[in-house]
Every structure is written in C-alpha cells, then in structure tokens.
Backbone as ProteinMPNN parsed JSONL, in Angstrom:
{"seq_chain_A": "XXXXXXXXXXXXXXXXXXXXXXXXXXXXXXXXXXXXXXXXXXXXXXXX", "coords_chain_A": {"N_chain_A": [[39.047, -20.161, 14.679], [41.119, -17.377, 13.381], [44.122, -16.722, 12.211], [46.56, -14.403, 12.885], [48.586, -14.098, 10.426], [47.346, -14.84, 8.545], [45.221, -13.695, 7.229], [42.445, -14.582, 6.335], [39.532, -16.893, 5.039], [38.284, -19.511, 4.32], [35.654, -20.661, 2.777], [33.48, -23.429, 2.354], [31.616, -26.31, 0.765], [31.024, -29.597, 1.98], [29.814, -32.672, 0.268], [29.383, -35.897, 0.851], [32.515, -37.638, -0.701], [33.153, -35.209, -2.177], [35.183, -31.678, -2.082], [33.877, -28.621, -2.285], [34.901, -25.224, -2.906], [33.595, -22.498, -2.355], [34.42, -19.688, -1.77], [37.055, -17.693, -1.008], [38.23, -15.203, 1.504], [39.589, -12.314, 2.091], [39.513, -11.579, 5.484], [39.92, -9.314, 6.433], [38.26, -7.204, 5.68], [35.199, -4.609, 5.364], [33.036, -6.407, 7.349], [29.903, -6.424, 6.186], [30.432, -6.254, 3.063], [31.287, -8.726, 2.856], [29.518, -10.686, 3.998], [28.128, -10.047, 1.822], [29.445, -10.78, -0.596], [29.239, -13.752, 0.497], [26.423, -14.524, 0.375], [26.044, -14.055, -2.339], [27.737, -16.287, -3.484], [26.582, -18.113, -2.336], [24.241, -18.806, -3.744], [25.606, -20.166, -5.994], [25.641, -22.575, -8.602], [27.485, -25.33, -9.359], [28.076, -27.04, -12.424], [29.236, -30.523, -12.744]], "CA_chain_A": [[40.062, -19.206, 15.088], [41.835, -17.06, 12.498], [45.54, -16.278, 12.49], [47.172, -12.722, 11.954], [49.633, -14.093, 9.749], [47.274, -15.788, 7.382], [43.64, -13.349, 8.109], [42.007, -15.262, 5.043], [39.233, -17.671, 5.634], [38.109, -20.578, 3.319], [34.579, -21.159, 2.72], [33.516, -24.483, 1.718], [30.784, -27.493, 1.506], [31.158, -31.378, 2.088], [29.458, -33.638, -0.03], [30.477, -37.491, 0.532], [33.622, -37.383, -1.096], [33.519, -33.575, -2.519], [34.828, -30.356, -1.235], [33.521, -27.618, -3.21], [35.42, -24.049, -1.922], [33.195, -21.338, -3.119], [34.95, -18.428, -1.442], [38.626, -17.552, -0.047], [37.952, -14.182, 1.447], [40.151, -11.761, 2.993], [38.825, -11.174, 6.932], [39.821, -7.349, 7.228], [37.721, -6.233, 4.76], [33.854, -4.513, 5.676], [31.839, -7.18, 7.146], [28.945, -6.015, 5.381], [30.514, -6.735, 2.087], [31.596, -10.37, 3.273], [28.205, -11.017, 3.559], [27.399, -9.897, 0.448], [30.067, -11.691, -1.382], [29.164, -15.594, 0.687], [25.322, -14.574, -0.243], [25.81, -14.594, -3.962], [28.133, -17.355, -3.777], [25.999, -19.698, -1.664], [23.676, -19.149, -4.686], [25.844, -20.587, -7.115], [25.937, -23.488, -8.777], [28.443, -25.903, -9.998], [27.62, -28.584, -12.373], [30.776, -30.72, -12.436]], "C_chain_A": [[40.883, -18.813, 13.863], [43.371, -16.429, 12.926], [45.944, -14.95, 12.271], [47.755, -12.918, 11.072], [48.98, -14.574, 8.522], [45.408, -15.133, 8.041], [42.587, -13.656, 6.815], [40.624, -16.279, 5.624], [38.587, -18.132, 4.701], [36.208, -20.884, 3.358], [34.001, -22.671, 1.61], [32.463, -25.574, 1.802], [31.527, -29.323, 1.223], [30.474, -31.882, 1.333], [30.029, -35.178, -0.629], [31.642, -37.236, 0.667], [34.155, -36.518, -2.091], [33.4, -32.34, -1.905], [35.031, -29.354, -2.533], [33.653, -26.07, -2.257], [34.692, -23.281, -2.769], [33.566, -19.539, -2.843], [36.3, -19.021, -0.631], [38.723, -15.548, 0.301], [38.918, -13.764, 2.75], [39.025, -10.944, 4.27], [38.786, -9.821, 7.362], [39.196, -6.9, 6.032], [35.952, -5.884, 5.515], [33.055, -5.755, 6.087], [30.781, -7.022, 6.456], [29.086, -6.99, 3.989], [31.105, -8.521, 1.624], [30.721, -11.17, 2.937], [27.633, -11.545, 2.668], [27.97, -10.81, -0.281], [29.444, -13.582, -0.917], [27.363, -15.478, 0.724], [25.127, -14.963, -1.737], [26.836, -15.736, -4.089], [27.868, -18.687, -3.648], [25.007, -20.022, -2.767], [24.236, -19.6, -5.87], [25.537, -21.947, -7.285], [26.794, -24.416, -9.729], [28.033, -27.074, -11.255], [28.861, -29.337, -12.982], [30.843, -32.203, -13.802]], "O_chain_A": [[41.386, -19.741, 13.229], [43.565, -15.734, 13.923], [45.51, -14.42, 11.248], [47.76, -11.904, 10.374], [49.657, -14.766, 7.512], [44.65, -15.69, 8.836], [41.939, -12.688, 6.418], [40.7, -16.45, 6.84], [38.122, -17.258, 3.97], [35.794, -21.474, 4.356], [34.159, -22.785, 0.395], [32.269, -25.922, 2.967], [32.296, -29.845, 0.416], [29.55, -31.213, 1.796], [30.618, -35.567, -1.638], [32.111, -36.741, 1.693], [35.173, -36.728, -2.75], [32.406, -31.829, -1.391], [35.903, -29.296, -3.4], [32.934, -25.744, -1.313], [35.026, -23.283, -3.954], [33.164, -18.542, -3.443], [36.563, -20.053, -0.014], [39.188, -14.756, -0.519], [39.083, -14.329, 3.832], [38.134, -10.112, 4.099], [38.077, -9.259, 8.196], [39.835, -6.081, 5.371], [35.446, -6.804, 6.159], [32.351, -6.227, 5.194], [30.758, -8.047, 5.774], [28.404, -7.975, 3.705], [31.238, -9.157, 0.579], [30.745, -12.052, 2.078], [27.019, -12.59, 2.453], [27.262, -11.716, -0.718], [29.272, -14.456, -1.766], [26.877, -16.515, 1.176], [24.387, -15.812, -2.233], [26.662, -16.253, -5.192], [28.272, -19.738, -4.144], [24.751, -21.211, -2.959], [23.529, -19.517, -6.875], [25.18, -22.594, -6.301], [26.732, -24.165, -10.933], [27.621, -28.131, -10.778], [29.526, -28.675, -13.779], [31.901, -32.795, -14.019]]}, "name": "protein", "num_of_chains": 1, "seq": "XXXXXXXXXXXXXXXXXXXXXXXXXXXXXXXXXXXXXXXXXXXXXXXX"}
C-alpha cells in the first residue's frame, strides 16, 4: 500500500544480513518507464 503523502516506493533485495536498495522511484510517473528503469537496475551488479 502506498501513501499520498509519501507516493515513492523503495525497491530492494534481502540477502542474510544485506539489504541492497537498487531503486527509490517516484509512483506518478509513466508506468512504462518504471519498468524500464527496475529492468536495468535488476541487471546491475554490486560488488561490495
């Protein structure tokens, strides 16, 4: 559930004991380009 006051939404994975946020994307923008943006981000990679 997203808020009006805060229409943002956090994308993020779990591993163990790391959370790795690879997107913070504003919700009123084109779905389409949402997409697009948590497509090339799911292809990133971190090496830490």
């Amino acid at each position: 559930m997203l808020s009006k006051r805060f229409p943002y939404a956090i994308y993020y994975t779990l591993t163990d004991n790391l959370v790795s946020v690879y997107a913070v994307m504003d919700c009123r923008q084109n779905p389409v380009k949402i997409e697009e943006r948590l497509v090339q981000e799911r292809s990133r990679r971190w090496d830490l």
